[in-house]
mmCIF file of C-alpha atoms in Angstrom:
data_model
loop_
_atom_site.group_PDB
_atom_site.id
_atom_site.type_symbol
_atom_site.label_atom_id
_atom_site.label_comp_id
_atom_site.label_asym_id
_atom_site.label_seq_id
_atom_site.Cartn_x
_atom_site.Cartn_y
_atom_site.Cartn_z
ATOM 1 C CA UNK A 1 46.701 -13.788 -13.827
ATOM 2 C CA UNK A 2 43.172 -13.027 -12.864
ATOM 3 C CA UNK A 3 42.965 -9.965 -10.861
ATOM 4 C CA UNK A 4 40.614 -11.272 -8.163
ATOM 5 C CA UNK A 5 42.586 -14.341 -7.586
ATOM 6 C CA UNK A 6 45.364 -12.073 -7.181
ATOM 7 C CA UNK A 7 43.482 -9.780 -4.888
ATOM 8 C CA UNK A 8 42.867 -12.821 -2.240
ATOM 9 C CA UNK A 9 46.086 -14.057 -2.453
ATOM 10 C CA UNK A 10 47.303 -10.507 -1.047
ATOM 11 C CA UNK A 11 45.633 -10.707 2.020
ATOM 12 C CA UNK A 12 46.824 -14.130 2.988
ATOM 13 C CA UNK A 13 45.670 -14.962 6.183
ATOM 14 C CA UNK A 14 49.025 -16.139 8.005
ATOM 15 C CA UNK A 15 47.974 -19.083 9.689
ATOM 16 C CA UNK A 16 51.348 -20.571 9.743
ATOM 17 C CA UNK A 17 53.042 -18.005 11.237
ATOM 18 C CA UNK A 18 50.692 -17.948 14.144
ATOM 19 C CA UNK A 19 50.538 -22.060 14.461
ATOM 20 C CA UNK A 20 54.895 -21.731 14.731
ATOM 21 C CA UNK A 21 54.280 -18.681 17.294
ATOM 22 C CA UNK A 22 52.127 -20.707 19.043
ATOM 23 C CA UNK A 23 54.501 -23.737 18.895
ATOM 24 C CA UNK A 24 57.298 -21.089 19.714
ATOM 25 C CA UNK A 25 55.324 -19.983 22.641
ATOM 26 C CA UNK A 26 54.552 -23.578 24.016
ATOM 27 C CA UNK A 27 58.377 -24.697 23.550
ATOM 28 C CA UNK A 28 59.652 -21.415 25.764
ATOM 29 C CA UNK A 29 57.773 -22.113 28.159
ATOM 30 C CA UNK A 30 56.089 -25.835 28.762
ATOM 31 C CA UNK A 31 59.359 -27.312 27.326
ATOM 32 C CA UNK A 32 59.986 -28.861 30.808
ATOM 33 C CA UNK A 33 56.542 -30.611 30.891
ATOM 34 C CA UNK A 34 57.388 -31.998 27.324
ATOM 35 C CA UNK A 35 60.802 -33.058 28.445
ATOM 36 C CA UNK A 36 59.279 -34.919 31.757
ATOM 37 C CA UNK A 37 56.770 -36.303 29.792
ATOM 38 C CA UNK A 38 59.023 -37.705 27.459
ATOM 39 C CA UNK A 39 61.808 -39.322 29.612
ATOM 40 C CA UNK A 40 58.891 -40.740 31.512
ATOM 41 C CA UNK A 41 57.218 -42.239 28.538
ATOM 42 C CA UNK A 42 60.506 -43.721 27.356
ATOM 43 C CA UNK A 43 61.391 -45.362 31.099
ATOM 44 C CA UNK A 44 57.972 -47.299 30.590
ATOM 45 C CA UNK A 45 57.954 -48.364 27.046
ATOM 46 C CA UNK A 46 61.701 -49.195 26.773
ATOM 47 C CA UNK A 47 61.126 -50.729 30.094
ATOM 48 C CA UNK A 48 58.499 -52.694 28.837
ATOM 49 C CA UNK A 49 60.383 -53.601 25.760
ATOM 50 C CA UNK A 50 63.802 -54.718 27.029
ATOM 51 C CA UNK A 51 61.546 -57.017 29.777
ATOM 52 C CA UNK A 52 59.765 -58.444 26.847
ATOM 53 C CA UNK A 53 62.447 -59.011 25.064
ATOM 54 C CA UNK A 54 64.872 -61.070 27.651
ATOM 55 C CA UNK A 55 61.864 -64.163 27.644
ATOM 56 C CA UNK A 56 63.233 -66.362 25.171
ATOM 57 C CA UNK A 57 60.950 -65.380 22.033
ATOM 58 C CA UNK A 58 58.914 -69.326 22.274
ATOM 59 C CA UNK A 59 58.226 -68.588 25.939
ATOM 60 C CA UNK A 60 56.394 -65.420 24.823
ATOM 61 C CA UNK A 61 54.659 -66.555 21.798
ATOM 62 C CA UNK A 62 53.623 -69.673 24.290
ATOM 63 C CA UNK A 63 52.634 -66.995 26.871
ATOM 64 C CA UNK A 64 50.719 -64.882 24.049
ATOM 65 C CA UNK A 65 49.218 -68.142 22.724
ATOM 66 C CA UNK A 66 48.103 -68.730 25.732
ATOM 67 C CA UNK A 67 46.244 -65.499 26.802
ATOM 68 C CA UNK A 68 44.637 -65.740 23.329
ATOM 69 C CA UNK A 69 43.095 -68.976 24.926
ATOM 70 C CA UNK A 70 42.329 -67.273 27.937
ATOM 71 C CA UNK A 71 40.333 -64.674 26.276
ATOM 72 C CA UNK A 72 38.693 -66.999 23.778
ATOM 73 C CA UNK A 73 38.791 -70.461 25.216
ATOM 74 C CA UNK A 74 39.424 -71.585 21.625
ATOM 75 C CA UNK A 75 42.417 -73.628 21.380
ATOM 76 C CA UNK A 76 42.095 -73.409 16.996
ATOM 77 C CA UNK A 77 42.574 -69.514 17.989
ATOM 78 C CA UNK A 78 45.879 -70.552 20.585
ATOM 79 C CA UNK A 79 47.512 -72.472 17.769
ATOM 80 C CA UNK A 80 47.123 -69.920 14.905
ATOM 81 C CA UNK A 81 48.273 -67.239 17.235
ATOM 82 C CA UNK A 82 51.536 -69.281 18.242
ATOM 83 C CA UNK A 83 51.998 -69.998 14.745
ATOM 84 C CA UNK A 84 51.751 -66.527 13.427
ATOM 85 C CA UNK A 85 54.242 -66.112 16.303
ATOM 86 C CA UNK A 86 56.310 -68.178 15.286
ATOM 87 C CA UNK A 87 56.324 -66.860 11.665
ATOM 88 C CA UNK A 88 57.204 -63.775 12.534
ATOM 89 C CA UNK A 89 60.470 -65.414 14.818
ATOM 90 C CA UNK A 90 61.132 -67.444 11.813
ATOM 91 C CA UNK A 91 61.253 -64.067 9.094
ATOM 92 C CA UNK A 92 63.789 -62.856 11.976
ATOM 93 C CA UNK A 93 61.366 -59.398 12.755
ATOM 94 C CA UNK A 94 60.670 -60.585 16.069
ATOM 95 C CA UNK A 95 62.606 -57.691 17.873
ATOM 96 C CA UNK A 96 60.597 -55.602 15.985
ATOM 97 C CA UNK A 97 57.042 -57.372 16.451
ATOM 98 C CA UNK A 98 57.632 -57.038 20.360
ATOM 99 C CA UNK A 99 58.253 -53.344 20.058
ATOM 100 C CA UNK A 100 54.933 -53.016 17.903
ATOM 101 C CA UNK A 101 53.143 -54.384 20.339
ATOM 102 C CA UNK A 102 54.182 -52.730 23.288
ATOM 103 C CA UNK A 103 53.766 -49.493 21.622
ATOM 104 C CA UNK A 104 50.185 -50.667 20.219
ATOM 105 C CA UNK A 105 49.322 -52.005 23.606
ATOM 106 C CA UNK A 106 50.196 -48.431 25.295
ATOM 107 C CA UNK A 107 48.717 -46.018 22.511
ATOM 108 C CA UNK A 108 45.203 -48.615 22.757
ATOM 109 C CA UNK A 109 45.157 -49.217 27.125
ATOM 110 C CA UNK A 110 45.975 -44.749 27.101
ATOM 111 C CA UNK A 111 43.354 -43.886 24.027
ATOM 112 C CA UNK A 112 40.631 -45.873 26.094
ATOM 113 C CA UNK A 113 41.404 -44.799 29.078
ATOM 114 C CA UNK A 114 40.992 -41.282 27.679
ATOM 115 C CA UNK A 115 38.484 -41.581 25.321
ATOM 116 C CA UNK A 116 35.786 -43.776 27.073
ATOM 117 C CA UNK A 117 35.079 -41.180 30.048
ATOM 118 C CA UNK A 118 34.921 -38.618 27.026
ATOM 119 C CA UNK A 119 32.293 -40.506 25.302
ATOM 120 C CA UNK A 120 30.466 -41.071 28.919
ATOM 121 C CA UNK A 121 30.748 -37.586 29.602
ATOM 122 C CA UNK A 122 29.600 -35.877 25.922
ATOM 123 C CA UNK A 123 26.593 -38.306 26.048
ATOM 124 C CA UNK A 124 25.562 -36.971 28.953
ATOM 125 C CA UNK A 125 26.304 -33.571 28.157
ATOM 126 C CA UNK A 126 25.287 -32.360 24.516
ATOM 127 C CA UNK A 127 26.842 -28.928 24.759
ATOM 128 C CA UNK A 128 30.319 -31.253 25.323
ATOM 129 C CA UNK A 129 29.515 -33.332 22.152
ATOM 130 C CA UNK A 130 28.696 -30.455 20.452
ATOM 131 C CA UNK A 131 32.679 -28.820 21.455
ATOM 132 C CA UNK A 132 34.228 -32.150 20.805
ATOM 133 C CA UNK A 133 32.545 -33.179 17.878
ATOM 134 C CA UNK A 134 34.762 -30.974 15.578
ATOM 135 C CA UNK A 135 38.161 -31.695 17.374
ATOM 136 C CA UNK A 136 37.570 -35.278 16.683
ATOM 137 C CA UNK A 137 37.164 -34.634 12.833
ATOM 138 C CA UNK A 138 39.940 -32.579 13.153
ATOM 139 C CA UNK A 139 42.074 -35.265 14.910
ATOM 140 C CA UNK A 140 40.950 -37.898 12.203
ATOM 141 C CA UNK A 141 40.655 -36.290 8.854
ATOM 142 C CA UNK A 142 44.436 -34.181 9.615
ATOM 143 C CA UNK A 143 46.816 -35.853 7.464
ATOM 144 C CA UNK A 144 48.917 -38.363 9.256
ATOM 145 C CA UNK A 145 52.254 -36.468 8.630
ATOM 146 C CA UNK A 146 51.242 -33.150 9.664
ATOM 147 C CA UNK A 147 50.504 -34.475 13.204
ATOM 148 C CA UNK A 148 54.763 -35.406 13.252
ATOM 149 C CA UNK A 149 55.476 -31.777 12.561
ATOM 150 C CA UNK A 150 54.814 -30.487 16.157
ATOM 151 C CA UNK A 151 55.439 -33.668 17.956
ATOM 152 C CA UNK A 152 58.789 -33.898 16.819
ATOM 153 C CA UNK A 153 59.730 -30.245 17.997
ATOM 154 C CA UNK A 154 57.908 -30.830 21.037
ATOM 155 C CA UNK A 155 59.181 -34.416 21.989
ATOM 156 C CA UNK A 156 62.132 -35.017 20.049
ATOM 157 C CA UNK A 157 63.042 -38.697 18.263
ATOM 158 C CA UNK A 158 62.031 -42.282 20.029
ATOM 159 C CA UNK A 159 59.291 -44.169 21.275
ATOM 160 C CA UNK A 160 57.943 -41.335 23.427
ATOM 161 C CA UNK A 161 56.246 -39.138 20.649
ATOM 162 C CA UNK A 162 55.596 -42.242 18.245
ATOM 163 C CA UNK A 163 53.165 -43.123 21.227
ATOM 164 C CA UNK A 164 51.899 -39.476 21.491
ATOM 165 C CA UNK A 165 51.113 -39.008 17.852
ATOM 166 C CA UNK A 166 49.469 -42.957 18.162
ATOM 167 C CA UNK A 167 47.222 -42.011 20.815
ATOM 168 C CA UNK A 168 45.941 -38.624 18.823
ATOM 169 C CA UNK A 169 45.366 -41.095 15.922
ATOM 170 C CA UNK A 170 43.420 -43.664 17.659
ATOM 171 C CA UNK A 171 41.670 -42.000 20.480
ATOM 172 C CA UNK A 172 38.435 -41.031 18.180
ATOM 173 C CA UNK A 173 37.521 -44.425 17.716
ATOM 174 C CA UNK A 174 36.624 -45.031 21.593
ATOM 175 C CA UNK A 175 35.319 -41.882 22.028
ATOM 176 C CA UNK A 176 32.709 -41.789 18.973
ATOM 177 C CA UNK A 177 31.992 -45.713 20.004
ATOM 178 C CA UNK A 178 31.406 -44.978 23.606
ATOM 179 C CA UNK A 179 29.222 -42.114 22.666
ATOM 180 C CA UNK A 180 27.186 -43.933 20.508
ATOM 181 C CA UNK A 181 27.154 -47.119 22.830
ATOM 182 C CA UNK A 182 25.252 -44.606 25.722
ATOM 183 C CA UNK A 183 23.593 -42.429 23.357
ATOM 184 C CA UNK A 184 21.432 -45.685 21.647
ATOM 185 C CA UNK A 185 20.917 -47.399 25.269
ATOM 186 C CA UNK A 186 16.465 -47.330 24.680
ATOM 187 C CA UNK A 187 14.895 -44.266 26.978
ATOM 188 C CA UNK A 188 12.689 -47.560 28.598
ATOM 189 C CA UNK A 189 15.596 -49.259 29.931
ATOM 190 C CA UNK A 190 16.836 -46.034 32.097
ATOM 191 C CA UNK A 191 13.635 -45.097 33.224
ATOM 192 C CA UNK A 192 12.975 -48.908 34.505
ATOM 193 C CA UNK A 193 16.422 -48.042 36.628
ATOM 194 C CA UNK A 194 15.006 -44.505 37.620
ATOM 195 C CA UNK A 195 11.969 -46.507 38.740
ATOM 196 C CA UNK A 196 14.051 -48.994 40.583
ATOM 197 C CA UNK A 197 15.735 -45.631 42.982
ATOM 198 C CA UNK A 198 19.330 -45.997 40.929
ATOM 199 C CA UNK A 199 21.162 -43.345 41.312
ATOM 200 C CA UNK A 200 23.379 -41.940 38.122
ATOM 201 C CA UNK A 201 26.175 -43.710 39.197
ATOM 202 C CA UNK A 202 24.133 -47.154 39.723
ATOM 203 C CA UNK A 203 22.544 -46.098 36.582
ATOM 204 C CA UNK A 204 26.008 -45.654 34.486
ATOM 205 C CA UNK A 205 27.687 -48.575 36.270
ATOM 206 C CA UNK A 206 24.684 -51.218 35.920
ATOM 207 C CA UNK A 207 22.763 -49.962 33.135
ATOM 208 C CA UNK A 208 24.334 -47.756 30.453
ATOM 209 C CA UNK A 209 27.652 -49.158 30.518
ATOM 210 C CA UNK A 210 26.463 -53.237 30.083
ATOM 211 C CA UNK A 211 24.423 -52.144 27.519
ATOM 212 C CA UNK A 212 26.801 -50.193 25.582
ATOM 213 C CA UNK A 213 29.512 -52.661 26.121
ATOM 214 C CA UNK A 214 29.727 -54.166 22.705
ATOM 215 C CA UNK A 215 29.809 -50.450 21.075
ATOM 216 C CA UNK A 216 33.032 -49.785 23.437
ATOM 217 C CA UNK A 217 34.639 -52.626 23.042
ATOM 218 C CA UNK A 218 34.072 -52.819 18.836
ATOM 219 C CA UNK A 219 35.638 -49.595 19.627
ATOM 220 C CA UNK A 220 38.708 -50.836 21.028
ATOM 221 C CA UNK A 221 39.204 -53.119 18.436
ATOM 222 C CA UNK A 222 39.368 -50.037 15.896
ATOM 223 C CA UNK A 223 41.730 -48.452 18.294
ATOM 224 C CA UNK A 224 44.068 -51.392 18.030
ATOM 225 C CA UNK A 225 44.127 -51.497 14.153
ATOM 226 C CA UNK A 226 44.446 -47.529 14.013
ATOM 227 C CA UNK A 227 46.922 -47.683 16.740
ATOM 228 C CA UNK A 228 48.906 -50.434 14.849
ATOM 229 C CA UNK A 229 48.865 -48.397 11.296
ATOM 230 C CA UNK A 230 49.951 -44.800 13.031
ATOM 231 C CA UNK A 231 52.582 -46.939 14.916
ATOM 232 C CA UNK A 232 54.326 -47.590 11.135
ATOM 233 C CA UNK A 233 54.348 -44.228 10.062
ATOM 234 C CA UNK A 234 55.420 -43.226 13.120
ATOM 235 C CA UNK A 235 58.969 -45.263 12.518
ATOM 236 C CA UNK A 236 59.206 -41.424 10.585
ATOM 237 C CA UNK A 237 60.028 -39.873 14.222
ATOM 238 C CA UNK A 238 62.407 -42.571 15.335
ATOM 239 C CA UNK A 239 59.761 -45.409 16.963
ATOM 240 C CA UNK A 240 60.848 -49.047 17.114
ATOM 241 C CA UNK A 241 58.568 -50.943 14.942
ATOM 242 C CA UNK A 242 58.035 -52.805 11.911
ATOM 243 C CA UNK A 243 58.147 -49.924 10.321
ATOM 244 C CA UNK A 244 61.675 -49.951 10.305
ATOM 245 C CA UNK A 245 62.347 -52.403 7.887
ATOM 246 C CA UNK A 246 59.338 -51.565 6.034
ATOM 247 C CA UNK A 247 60.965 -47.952 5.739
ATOM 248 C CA UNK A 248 64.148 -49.735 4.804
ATOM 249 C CA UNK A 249 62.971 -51.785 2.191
ATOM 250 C CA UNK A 250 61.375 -48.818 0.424
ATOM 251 C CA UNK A 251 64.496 -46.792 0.490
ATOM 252 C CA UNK A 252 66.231 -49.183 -0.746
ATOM 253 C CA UNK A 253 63.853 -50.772 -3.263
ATOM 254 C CA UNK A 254 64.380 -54.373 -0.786
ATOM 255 C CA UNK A 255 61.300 -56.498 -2.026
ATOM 256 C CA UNK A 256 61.777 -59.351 -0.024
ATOM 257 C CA UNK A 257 62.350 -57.433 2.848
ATOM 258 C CA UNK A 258 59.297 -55.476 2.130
ATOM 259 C CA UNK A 259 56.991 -58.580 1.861
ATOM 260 C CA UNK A 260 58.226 -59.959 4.913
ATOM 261 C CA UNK A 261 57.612 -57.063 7.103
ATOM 262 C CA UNK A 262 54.044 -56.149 5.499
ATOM 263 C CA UNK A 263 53.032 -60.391 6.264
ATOM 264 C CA UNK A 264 54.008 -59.561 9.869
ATOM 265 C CA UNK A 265 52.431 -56.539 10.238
ATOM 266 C CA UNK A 266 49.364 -58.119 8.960
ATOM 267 C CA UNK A 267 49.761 -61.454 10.726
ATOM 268 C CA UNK A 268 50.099 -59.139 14.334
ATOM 269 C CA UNK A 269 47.045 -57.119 13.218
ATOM 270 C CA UNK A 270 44.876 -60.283 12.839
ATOM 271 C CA UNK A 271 46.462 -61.875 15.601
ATOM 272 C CA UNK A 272 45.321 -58.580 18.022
ATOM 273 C CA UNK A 273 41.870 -58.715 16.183
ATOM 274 C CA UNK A 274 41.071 -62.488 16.471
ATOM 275 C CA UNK A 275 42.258 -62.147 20.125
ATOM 276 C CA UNK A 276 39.482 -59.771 21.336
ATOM 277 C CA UNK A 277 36.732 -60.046 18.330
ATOM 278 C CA UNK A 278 34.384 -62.481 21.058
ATOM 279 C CA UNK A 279 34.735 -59.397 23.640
ATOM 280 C CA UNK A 280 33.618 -57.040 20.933
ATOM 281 C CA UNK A 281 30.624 -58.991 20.427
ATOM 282 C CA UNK A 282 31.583 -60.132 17.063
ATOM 283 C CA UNK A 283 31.491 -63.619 15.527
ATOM 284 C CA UNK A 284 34.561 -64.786 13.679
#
């Protein structure tokens, strides 16, 4: 062995041990947030997903379809949503769409609600962007299944950490989209407010925040299709998704199985994409 190799590997820095004292320390102690947390995460999403779930599934796909033309006011978009739908009811994953999409929904309406007053707030501050810059590379370039790790010990099994982990997935996405929304606003078009007596507020309500609006919501759409990946992995830590049977057919080498969940998984992603692509600004 080469002697200087050897040499470093002696003084291993033991960055393990202190990430499980830290875990150790955060479990003896902030266990009871985690726990409250949890059951209260669990009362909303299983809430959410048994209410769902008791609509007869054409009712909701009709209800769906018809927010789609709500949003839109394209009735070619209504119909291929309601018969994605109705795909989906007719590969019997339906169960399992529903709880997809309520755990999507949450992660994406929680990672904006986060995210975009971080974005406001580091593009008004540069010593902020400058902190957060490298916590957001850390959050998205961490491999997917070393975020489970200290979820699970914190949180446990269910939906409650599967929407935890989701949300430290996905939130990046608003927050770098935000930023850059306010950041690339032109200098002319604040100092015409400034010259009209706008105060910051008037400025970030009338001003910076129209202007950046298709950068936030393009944005949200990535935070839907992140959210919606992290959501099958996190079938891993017990979440009710499509995952499942996409976990299922793997294990048990289940092709058909396997098709049919991957074509609803992708039907719901381009179903959630098609649904707000005119609000992102985009043209599809």
């Amino acid at each position: 062995m080469d002697p200087v190799s050897d040499l470093i590997r002696s003084w291993k820095i033991p960055v393990g041990k202190w990430g499980k004292s830290l875990i150790d320390f955060v479990v003896d102690y902030f266990q009871w947030l985690f726990d409250a947390l949890k059951i209260s995460l669990n009362f909303v999403v299983e809430g959410t997903t048994a209410g769902l779930l008791m609509l007869p599934p054409v009712v909701l796909a009709l209800l769906i379809a018809l927010f789609a033309w709500w949003l839109r006011k394209s009735w070619k978009l209504a119909l291929g949503v309601l018969v994605g739908l109705l795909f989906i009811l007719n590969q019997g994953l339906w169960k399992e769409t529903v709880q997809t999409l309520v755990l999507v929904t949450g992660a994406t309406a929680l990672s904006m609600g986060i995210g975009v007053p971080l974005g406001i707030w580091s593009a008004h501050n540069p010593r902020v962007w400058r902190v957060l810059q490298p916590v957001l590379d850390l959050m998205q370039t961490m491999p997917t299944f070393v975020y489970l790790i200290p979820i699970l010990i914190l949180f446990g099994l269910g939906a409650a950490p599967a929407l935890i982990v989701t949300i430290i997935f996905a939130m990046p996405a608003p927050v770098r989209m935000t930023y850059l929304g306010i950041t690339s606003i032109p200098r002319p078009m604040i100092e015409a407010g400034e010259a009209f007596g706008a105060t910051k507020r008037q400025l970030l309500w009338k001003v910076e925040l129209p202007a950046a609006l298709p950068s936030i919501m393009a944005g949200l759409t990535q935070c839907i299709m992140l959210s919606l990946s992290m959501v099958v992995f996190a079938t891993l830590i017990g979440a009710p998704s499509l995952g499942n049977p996409v976990n299922k057919a793997l294990a048990n080498r289940n092709i058909p199985l396997g098709i049919e969940a991957g074509l609803a998984i992708v039907v719901l992603a381009i179903i959630l994409d098609r649904m707000l692509a005119s609000r992102s600004g985009a043209k599809k």
